[in-house]
Short mmCIF file of C-alpha atoms in Angstrom, two decimals:
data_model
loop_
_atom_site.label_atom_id
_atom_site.label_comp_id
_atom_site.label_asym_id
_atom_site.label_seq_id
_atom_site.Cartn_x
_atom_site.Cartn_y
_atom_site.Cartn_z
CA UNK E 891 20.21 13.65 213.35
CA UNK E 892 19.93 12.77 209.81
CA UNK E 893 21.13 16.75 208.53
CA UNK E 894 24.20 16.26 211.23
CA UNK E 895 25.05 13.08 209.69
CA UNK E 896 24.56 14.34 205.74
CA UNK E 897 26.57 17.47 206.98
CA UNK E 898 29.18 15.09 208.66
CA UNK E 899 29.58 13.13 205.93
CA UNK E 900 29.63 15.91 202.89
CA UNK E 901 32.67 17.70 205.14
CA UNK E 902 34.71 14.38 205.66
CA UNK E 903 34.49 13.26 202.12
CA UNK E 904 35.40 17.09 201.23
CA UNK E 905 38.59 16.56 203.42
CA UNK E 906 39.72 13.36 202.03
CA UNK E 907 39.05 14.73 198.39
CA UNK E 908 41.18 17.68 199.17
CA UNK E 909 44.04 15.35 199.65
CA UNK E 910 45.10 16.29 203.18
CA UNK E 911 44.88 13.07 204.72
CA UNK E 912 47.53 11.36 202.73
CA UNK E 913 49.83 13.50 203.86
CA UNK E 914 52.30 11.43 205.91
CA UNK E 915 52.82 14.35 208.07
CA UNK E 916 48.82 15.12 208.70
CA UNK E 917 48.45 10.91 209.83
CA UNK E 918 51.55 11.74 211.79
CA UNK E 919 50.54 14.42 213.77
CA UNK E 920 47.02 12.77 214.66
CA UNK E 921 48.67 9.69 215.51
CA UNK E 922 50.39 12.07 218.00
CA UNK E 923 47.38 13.70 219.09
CA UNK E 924 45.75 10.80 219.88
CA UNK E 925 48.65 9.67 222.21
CA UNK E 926 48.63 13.03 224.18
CA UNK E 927 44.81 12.67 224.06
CA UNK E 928 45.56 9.56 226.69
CA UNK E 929 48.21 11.31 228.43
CA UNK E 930 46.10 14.54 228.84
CA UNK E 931 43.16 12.28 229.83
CA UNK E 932 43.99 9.49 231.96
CA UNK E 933 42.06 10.14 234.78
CA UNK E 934 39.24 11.19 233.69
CA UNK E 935 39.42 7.84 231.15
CA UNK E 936 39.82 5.72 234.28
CA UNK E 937 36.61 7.63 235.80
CA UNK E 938 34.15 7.17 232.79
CA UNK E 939 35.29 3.56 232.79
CA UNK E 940 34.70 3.23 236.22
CA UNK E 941 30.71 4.68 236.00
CA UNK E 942 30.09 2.60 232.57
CA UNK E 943 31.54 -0.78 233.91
CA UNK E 944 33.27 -0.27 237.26
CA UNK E 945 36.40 -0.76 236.11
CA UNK E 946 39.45 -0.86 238.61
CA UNK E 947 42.07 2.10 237.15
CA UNK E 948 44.56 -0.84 237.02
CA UNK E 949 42.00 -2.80 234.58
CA UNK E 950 41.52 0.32 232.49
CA UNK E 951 45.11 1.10 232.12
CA UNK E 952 45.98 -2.53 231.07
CA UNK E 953 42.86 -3.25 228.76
CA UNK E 954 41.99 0.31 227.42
CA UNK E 955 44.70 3.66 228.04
CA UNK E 956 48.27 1.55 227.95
CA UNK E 957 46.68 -0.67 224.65
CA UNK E 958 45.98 2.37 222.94
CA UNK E 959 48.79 4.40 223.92
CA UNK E 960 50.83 1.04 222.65
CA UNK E 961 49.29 0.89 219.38
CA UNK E 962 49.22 4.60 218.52
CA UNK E 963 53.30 4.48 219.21
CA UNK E 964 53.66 1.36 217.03
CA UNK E 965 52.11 3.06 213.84
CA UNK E 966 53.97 5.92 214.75
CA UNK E 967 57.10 4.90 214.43
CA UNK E 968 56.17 2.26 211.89
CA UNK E 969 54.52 4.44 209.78
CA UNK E 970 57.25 5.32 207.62
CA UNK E 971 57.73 1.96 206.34
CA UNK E 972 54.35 0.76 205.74
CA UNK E 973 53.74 3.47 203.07
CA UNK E 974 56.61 2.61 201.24
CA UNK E 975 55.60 0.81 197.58
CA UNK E 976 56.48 -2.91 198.11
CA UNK E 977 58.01 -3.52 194.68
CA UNK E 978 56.99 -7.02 193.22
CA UNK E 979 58.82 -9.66 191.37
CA UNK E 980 57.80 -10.23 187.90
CA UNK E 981 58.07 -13.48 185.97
CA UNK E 982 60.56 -13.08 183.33
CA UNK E 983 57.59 -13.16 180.51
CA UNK E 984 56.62 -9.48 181.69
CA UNK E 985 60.80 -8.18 181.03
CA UNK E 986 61.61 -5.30 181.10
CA UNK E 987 58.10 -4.20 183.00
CA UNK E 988 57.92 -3.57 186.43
CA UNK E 989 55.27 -3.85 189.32
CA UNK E 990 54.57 -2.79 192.42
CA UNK E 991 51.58 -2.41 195.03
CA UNK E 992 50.68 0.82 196.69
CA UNK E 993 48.12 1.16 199.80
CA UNK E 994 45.56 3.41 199.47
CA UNK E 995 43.06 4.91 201.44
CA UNK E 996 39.92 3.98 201.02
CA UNK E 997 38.21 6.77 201.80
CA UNK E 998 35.32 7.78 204.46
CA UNK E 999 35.36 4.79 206.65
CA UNK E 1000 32.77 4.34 209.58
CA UNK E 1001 33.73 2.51 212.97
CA UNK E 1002 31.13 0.74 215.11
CA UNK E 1003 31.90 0.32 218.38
CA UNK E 1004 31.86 -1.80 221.60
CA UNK E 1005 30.86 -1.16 225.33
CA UNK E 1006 32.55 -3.85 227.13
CA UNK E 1007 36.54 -2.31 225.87
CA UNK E 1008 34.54 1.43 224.93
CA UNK E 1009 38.07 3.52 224.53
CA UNK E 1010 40.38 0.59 223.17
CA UNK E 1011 37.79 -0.74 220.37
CA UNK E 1012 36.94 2.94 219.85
CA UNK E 1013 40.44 4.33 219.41
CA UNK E 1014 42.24 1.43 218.45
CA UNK E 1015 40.78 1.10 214.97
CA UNK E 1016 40.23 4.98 214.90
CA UNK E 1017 44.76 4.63 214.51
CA UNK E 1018 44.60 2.01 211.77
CA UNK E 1019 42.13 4.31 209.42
CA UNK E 1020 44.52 7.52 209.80
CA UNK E 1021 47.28 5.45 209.35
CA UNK E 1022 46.04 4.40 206.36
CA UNK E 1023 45.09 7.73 205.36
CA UNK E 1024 41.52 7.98 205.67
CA UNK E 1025 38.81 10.44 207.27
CA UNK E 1026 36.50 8.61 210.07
CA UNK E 1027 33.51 8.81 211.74
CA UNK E 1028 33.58 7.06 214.96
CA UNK E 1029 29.66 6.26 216.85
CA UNK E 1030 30.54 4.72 220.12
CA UNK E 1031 28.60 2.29 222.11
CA UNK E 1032 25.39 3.72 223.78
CA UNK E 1033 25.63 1.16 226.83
CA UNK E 1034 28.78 2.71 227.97
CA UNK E 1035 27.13 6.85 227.68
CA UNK E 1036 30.03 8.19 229.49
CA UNK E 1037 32.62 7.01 227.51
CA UNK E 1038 31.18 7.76 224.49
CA UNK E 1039 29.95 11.12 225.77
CA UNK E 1040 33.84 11.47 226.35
CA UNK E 1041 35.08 10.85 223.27
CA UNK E 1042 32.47 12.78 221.25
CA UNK E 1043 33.50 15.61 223.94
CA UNK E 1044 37.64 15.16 223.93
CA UNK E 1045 38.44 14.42 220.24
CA UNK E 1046 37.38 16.88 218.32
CA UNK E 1047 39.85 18.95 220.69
CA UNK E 1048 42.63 17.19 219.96
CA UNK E 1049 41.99 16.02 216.19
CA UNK E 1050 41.40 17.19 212.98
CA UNK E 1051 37.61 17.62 213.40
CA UNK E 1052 36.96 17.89 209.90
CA UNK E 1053 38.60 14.65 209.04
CA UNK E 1054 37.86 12.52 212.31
CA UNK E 1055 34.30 12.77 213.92
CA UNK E 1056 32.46 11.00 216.60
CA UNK E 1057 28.34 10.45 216.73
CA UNK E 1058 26.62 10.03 219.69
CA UNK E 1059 23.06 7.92 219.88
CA UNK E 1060 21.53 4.14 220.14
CA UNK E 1061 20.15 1.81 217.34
CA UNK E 1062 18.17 5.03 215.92
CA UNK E 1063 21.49 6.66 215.12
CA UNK E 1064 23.15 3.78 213.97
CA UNK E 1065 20.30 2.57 211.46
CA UNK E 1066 20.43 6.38 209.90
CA UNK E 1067 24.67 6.05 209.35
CA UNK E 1068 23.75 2.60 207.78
CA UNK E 1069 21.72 4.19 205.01
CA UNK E 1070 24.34 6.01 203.65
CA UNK E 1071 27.27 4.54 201.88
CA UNK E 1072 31.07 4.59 203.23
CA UNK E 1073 34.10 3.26 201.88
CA UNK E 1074 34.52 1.10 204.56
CA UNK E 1075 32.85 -0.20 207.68
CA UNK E 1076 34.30 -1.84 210.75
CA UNK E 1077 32.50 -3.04 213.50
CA UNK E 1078 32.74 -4.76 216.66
CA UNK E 1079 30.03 -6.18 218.39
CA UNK E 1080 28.07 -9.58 218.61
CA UNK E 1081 27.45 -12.04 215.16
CA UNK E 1082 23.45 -10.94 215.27
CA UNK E 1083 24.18 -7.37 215.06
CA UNK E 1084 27.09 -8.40 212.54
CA UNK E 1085 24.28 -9.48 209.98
CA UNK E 1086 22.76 -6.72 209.97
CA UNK E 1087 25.82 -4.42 209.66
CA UNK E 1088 26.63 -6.65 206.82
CA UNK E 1089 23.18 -6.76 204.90
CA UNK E 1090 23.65 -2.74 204.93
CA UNK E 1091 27.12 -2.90 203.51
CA UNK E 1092 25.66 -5.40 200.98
CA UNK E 1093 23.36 -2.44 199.43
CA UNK E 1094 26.49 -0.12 198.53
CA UNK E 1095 28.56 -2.81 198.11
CA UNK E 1096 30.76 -1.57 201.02
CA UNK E 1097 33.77 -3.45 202.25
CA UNK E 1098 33.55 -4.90 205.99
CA UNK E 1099 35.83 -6.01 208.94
CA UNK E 1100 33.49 -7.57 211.73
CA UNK E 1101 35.05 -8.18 214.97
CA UNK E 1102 32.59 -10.92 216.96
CA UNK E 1103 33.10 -13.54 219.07
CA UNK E 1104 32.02 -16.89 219.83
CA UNK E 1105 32.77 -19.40 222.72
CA UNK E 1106 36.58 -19.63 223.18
CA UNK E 1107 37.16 -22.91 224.46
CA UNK E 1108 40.38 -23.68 226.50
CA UNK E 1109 41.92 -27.34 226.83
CA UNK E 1110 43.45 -28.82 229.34
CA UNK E 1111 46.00 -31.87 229.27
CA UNK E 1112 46.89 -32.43 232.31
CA UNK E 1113 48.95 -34.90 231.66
CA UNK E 1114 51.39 -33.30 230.10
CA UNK E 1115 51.81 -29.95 231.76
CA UNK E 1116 50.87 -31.29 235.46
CA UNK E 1117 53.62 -29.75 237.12
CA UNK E 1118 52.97 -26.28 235.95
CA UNK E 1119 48.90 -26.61 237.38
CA UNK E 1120 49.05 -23.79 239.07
CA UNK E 1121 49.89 -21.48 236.43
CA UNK E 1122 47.67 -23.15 234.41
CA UNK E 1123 44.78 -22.73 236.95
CA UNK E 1124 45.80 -18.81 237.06
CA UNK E 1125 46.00 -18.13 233.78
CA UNK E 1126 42.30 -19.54 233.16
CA UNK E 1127 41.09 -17.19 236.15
CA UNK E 1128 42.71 -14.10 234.75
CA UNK E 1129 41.48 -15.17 231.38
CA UNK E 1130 37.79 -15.84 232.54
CA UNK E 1131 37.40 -13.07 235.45
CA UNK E 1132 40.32 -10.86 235.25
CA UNK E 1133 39.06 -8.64 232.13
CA UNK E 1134 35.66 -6.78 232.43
CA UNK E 1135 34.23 -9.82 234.37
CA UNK E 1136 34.25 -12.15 231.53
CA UNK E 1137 32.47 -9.54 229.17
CA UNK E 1138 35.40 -9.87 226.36
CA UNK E 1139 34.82 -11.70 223.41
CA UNK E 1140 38.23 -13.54 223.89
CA UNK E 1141 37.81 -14.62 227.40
CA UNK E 1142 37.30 -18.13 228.30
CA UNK E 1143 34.22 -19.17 227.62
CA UNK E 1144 34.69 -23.06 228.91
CA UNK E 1145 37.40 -25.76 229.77
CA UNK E 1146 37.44 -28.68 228.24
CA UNK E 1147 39.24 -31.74 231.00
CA UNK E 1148 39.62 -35.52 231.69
CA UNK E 1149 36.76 -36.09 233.77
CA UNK E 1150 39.57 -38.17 236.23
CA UNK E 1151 40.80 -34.58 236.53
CA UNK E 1152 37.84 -31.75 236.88
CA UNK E 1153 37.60 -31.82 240.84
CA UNK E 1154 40.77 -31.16 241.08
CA UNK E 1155 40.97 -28.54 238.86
CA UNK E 1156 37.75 -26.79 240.23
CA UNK E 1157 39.72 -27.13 243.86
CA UNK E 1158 42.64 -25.35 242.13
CA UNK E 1159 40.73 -22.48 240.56
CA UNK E 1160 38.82 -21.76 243.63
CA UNK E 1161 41.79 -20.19 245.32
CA UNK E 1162 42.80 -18.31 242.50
CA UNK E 1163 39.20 -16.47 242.76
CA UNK E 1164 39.88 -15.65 246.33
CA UNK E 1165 43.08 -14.70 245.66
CA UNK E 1166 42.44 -12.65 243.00
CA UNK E 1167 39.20 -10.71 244.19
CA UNK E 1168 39.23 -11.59 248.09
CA UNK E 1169 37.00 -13.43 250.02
CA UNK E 1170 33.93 -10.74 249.25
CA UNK E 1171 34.46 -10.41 245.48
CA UNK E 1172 31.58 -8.11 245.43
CA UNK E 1173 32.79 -5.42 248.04
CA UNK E 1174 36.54 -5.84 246.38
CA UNK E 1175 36.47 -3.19 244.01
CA UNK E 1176 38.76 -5.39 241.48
CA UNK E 1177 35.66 -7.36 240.03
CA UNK E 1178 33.82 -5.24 236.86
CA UNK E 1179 29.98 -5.32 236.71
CA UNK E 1180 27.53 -6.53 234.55
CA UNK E 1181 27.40 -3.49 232.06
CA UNK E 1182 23.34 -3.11 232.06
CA UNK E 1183 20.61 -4.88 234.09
CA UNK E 1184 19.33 -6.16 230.18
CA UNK E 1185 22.49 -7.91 230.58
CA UNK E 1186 22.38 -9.33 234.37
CA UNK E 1187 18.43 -10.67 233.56
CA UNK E 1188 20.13 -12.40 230.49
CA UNK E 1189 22.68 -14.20 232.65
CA UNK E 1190 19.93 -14.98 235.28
CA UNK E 1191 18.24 -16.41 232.87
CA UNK E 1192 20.73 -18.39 231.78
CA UNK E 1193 22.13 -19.83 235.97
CA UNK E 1194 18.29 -19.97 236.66
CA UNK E 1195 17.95 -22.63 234.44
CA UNK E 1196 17.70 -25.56 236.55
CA UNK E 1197 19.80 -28.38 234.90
CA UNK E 1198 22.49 -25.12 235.08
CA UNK E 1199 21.81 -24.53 238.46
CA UNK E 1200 21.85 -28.56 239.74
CA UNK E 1201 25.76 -27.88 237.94
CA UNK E 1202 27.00 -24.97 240.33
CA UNK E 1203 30.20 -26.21 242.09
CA UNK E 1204 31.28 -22.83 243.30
CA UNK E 1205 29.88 -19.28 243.32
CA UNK E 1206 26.37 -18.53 241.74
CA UNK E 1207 25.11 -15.49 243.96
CA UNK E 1208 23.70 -12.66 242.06
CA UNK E 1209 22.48 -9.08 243.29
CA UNK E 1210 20.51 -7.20 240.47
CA UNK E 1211 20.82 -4.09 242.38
CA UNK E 1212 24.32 -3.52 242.11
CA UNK E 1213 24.56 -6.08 238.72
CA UNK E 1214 26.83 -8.36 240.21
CA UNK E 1215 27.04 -11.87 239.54
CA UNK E 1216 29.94 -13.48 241.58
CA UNK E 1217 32.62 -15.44 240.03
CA UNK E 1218 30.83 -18.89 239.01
CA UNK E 1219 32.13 -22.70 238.09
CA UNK E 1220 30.12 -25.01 236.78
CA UNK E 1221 30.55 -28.65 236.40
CA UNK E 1222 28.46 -30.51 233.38
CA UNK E 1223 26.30 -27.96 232.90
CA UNK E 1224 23.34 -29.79 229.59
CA UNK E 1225 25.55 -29.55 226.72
CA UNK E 1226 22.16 -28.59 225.41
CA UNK E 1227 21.68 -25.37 227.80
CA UNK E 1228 21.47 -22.02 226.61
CA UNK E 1229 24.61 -21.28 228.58
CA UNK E 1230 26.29 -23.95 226.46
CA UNK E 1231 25.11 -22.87 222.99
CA UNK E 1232 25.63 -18.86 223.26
CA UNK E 1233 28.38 -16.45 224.33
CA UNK E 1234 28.18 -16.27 227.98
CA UNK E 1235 30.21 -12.78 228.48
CA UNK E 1236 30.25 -12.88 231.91
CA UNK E 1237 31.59 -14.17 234.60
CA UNK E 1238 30.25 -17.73 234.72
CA UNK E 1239 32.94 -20.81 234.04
CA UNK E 1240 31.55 -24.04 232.67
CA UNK E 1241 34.08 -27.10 233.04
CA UNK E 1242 33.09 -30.18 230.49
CA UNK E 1243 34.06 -33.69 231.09
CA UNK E 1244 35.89 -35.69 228.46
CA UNK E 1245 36.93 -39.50 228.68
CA UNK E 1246 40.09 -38.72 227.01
CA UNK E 1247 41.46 -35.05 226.41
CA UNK E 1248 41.54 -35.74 222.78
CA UNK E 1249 38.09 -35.93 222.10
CA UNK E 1250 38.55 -31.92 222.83
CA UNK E 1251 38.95 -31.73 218.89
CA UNK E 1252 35.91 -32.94 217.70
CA UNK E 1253 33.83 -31.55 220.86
CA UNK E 1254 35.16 -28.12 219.42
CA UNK E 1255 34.34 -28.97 215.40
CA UNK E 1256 30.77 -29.90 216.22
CA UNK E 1257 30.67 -25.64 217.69
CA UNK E 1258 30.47 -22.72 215.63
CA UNK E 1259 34.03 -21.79 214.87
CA UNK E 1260 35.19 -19.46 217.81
CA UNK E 1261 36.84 -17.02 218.04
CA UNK E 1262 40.61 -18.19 219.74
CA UNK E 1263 40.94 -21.63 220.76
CA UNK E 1264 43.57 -21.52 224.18
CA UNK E 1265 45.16 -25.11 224.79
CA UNK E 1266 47.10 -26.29 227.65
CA UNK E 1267 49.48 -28.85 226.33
CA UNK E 1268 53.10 -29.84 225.83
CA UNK E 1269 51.89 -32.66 224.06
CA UNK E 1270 53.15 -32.01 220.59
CA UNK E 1271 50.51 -34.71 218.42
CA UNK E 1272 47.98 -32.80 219.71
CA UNK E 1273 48.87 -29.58 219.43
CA UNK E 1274 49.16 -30.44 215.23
CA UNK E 1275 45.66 -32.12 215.98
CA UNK E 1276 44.66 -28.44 216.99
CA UNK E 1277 46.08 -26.50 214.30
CA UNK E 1278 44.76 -29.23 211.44
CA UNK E 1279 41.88 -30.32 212.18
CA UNK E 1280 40.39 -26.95 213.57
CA UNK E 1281 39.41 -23.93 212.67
CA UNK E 1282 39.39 -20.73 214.83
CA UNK E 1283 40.48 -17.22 214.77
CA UNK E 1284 43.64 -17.87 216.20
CA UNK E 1285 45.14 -20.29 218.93
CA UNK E 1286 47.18 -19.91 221.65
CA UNK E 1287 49.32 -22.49 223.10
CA UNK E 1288 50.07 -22.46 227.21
CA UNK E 1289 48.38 -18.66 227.79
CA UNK E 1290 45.53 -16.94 227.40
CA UNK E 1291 44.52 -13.76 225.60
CA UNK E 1292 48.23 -12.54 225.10
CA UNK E 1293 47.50 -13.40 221.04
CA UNK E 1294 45.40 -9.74 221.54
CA UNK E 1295 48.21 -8.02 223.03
CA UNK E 1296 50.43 -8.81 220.29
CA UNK E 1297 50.47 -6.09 217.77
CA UNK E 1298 52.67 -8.44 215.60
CA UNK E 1299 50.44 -11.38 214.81
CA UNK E 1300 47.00 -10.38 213.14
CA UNK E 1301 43.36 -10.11 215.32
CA UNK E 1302 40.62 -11.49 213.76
CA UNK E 1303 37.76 -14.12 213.58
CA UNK E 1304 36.36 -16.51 210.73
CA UNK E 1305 32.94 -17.46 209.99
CA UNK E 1306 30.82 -16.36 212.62
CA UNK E 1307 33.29 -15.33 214.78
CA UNK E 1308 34.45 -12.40 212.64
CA UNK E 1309 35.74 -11.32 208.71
CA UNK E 1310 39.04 -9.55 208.45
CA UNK E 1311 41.96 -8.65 210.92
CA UNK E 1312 43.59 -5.69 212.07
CA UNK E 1313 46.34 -4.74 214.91
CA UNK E 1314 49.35 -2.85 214.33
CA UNK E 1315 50.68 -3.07 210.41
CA UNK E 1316 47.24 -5.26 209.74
CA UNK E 1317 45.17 -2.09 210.69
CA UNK E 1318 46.96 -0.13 208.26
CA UNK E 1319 46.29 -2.94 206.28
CA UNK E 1320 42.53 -3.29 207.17
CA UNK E 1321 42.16 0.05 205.86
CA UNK E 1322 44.03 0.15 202.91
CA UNK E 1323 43.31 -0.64 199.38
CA UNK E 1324 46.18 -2.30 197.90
CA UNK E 1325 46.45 -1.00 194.34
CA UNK E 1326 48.90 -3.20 191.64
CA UNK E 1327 50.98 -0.61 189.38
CA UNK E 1328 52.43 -2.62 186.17
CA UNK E 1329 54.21 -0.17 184.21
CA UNK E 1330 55.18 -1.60 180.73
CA UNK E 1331 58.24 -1.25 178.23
CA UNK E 1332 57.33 0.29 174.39
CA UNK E 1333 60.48 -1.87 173.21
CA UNK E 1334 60.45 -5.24 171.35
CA UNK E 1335 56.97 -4.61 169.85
CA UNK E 1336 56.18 -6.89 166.95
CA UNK E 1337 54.38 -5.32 163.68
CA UNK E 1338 50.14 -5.04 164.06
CA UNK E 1339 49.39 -7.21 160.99
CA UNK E 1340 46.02 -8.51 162.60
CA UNK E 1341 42.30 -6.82 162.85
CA UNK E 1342 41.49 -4.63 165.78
CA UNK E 1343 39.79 -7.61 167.83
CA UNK E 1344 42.89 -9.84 167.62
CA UNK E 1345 44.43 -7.44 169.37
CA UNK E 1346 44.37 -10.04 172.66
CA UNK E 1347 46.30 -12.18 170.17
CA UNK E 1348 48.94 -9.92 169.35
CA UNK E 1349 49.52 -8.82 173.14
CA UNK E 1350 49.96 -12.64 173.77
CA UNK E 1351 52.40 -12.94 170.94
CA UNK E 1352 54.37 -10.39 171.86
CA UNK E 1353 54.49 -11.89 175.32
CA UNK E 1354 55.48 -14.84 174.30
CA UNK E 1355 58.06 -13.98 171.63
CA UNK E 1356 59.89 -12.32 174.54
CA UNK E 1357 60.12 -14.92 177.12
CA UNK E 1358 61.30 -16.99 174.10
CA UNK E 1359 63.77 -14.74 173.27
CA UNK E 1360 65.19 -14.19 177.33
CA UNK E 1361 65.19 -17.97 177.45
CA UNK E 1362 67.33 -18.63 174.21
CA UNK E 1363 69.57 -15.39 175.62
CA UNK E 1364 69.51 -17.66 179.06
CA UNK E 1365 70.31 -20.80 177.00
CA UNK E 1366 73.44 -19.49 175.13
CA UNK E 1367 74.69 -17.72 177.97
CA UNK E 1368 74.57 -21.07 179.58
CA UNK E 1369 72.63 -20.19 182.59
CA UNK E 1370 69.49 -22.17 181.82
CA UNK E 1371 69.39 -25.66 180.53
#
C-alpha cells in the first residue's frame, strides 16, 4: 500500500506541476464529469447506499445524488467569476500602486471521508478542490465498503485519473497517507479522530478544514410560536429521524422546553413518528440503520443505562440483528449520562426541562460549542440572546438543517465542532490560497542619501512624502479640509 500511495502521490504532484489543473477549461470539464458521473450512476448510487446504510432511494437522492449534482452545477456555472482577481482598494499613501488578490491552488490536497453521507462528503469537497484548481486524492470511509468500493471503481472512469484518485482501506491506510505531507487536508469525521488528523498535519505544517460535530441543541419557545406547533413538532422529527436515522452530525441532538410544556410536546412528536415511518418503523423501509453493530452496542450502551432507561417516554426497542434501534424520546434523561455528554448519532431524542425557556442560553454555554444551534422562536430578545451570547457553527432560526442545504451561507464548525468552512464559493475558497499582488510605481522616488540599512527609513519617507503631497494636491483643489 505504501508504493501505491508514493506512486499516487509522485503522479498527482507531477500533474499539478505540469500546470494542467489551472486550466479553467480542465476544472470545467471535471466539474462536468462529475455531474454525468451521478446521472450515469444513479441507481447503482441508490443501491450501494442502500447495502451500507439502508437508505430509502428518496433519502439518497435528497441527502447524497441531488446535493452533489446541486453543488457540482453551482461551481459550474460560478466558476467563471470566482477566478477572476478581486482588485483591492488601496489607501491613498500606496498612489499610484495597485493591489489585488488571486486564488491559488494549493496543490495535492487529501480528503478524508465520512460513512454516514459516503457520496455527498466524498464528492462534495472532491468539487471545491478542482474548482480551485488542485489534484486530489480521495480515501473514503471503510464502514460504508460499497460506496467506497464504488467510487474507487466509477471515478477514475469518468475523471482525470492522474489528477483525481481514490484509496481504498481502514485506519492502516489512512495512518500511511498521514505520513506523507499534502498541501492540504480536509476531513470529516468525529472531534477524536480530528486530533489526530490534526497532530499529523502539525508535522508538515499542513493546512486543515475539519468537519465534526457536536450536540446540536434545538429550542423551543412555545410561547411565542404556539400556533405553528405542529410544524414545529415536524420539523424536529425530520431533523432527528428523517436523515440516516439521526447519524448526521447536524441532526438534533436534544430539545431544550418549559417543563409546563414537554408532555405535550412528546404527545405531538409521537404522531409525527408514526406518520413518518408507520406504525412498524422497522418493517417500513423509510427508517436507515445503524451503520455497524460497533455502532448499535455503543447506543445500547448508552439506553441500557438505567437512569436513561427509567427516562424512555416513547420507543426504546432495539434488534441487534438487523441494527435497528426504533425511533426513541426521552424525558430528563441524568444531565450527567453518557447520552447527555457525547454525540448520540442515532436515532434517540432527549427532551430537557427548563423553568423558563431562557435559561436555554446558559444550559447551551456550559456544552462544548456545537455544531448548529436550531431555535424555535419569534421572540426577537431572545433570538439576539442566541446570536450574542453563544457560540456555534451556525444557527438557524424556525427550521432545521436547511443552513446545510444552502450553498450560499458558509458550512462549518468552531472549536470542537470543526475549523474552516466550505459549500459552494467557500469550497473554492477552502481550497484556495489567496495570494496579495502589490505592484508598485518607479515615479516620485526621493534621492538614496542614507546607508544601506536605513533603507526601511527611506521606503517610509518616500511613503510619506507622497501621501503629503496627494493631501496638499487634495487641500488646494479644495476637496479635503
Amino acid at each position: 500500500m505504501e508504493e501505491i500511495v508514493d506512486q499516487s502521490l509522485r503522479e498527482m504532484r507531477e500533474t499539478f506541476a505540469s500546470g494542467r489543473t489551472r486550466s479553467v477549461k480542465w476544472r470545467k470539464t471535471q466539474l462536468e464529469a462529475i455531474i454525468e458521473m451521478v446521472k450515469d450512476n444513479e441507481d447503482k448510487m441508490c443501491d450501494v447506499l442502500f447495502q451500507d446504510l439502508g437508505k430509502h432511494s428518496t433519502e439518497a437522492f435528497r441527502d447524497e445524488l441531488g446535493f452533489v449534482m446541486r453543488s457540482a452545477t453551482t461551481a459550474l456555472n460560478c466558476l467563471d467569476k470566482w477566478v477572476v482577481p478581486k482588485k483591492s482598494d488601496l489607501p491613498l499613501l500606496f498612489y499610484p500602486s495597485t493591489g489585488k488578490v488571486i486564488s491559488e491552488p494549493y496543490g495535492t490536497v487529501l480528503v478524508l471521508s465520512s460513512w454516514n453521507f459516503p457520496i455527498s462528503l466524498s464528492l462534495d469537497p472532491m468539487i471545491g478542490a478542482i474548482s480551485a484548481g488542485n489534484t486530489v486524492l480521495l480515501k473514503a470511509s471503510e464502514l460504508s465498503p460499497n460506496a467506497s468500493a464504488f467510487l474507487a471503481k466509477t471515478i477514475p472512469s469518468y475523471l482525470d485519473n492522474k489528477a483525481i484518485k481514490v484509496i481504498e482501506g481502514g485506519p492502516d491506510v489512512a495512518t500511511i497517507l498521514l505520513k506523507h505531507q499534502w498541501d492540504k487536508i480536509f476531513f470529516t469525521g468525529s472531534p477524536k479522530i480530528g486530533k489526530i488528523i490534526m497532530a499529523a498535519a502539525a508535522e508538515h505544517l499542513t493546512p486543515v478544514t475539519l468537519e465534526l460535530g457536536g450536540k446540536c441543541p434545538t429550542i423551543v419557545d412555545h410561547h411565542s410560536v404556539s400556533k405553528d406547533m405542529k410544524s414545529v413538532a415536524k420539523r424536529i422529527s425530520g431533523g432527528k429521524w428523517g436523515s440516516c436515522s439521526g447519524q448526521a452530525c447536524i441532526s438534533v441532538d436534544y430539545v431544550l422546553v418549559e417543563k409546563s410544556y414537554a408532555s405535550t410536546l412528546i404527545e405531538m412528536l409521537k404522531p409525527m413518528i408514526r406518520s413518518f415511518f408507520g406504525e412498524n418503523p422497522k418493517e417500513s423501509g423509510c427508517l436507515s440503520r445503524i451503520v455497524t453493530k460497533k455502532h448499535f452496542q455503543r447506543l445500547a450502551r448508552l439506553l441500557n443505562d438505567p437512569g436513561v432507561q427509567a427516562s424512555i417516554v416513547y420507543g426504546g426497542s432495539m434488534d441487534e440483528e438487523k441494527l435497528y434501534i426504533e425511533p426513541t424520546i426521552l424525558l430528563d434523561p441524568p444531565l450527567d449520562s453518557e447520552i447527555m455528554n457525547e454525540e448520540i448519532f442515532g436515532p434517540i431524542l432527549p427532551i430537557i426541562t427548563l423553568r423558563d425557556i431562557q435559561e436555554s442560553i446558559g444550559f447551551i454555554k456550559s456544552k462544548p460549542k456545537p455544531l448548529a444551534i436550531y431555535a424555535f422562536t419569534k421572540d426577537e430578545n431572545l433570538k439576539t440572546r442566541i446570536l450574542s451570547e453563544t457560540s456555534s457553527g451556525s444557527v438557524t432560526f424556525n427550521d432545521v438543517m436547511i443552513q446545510y442545504m444552502c450553498d450560499a451561507l458558509p458550512f462549518g464548525g468552531v472549536g470542537e465542532s470543526g475549523i474552516g468552512r466550505y459549500h459552494g464559493k467557500y469550497s473554492f475558497e477552502c481550497f484556495s490560497h489567496e495570494k496579495a499582488i502589490m505592484e508598485g510605481s518607479l515615479a516620485m522616488d526621493l534621492e538614496a542619501r542614507y546607508p544601506p540599512w536605513n533603507s526601511f527609513k527611506l521606503t517610509f519617507l518616500r511613503l510619506a512624502f507622497r501621501e503629503a503631497y496627494f493631501k496638499l494636491v487634495l487641500f488646494m483643489l479644495g476637496l479635503k479640509k
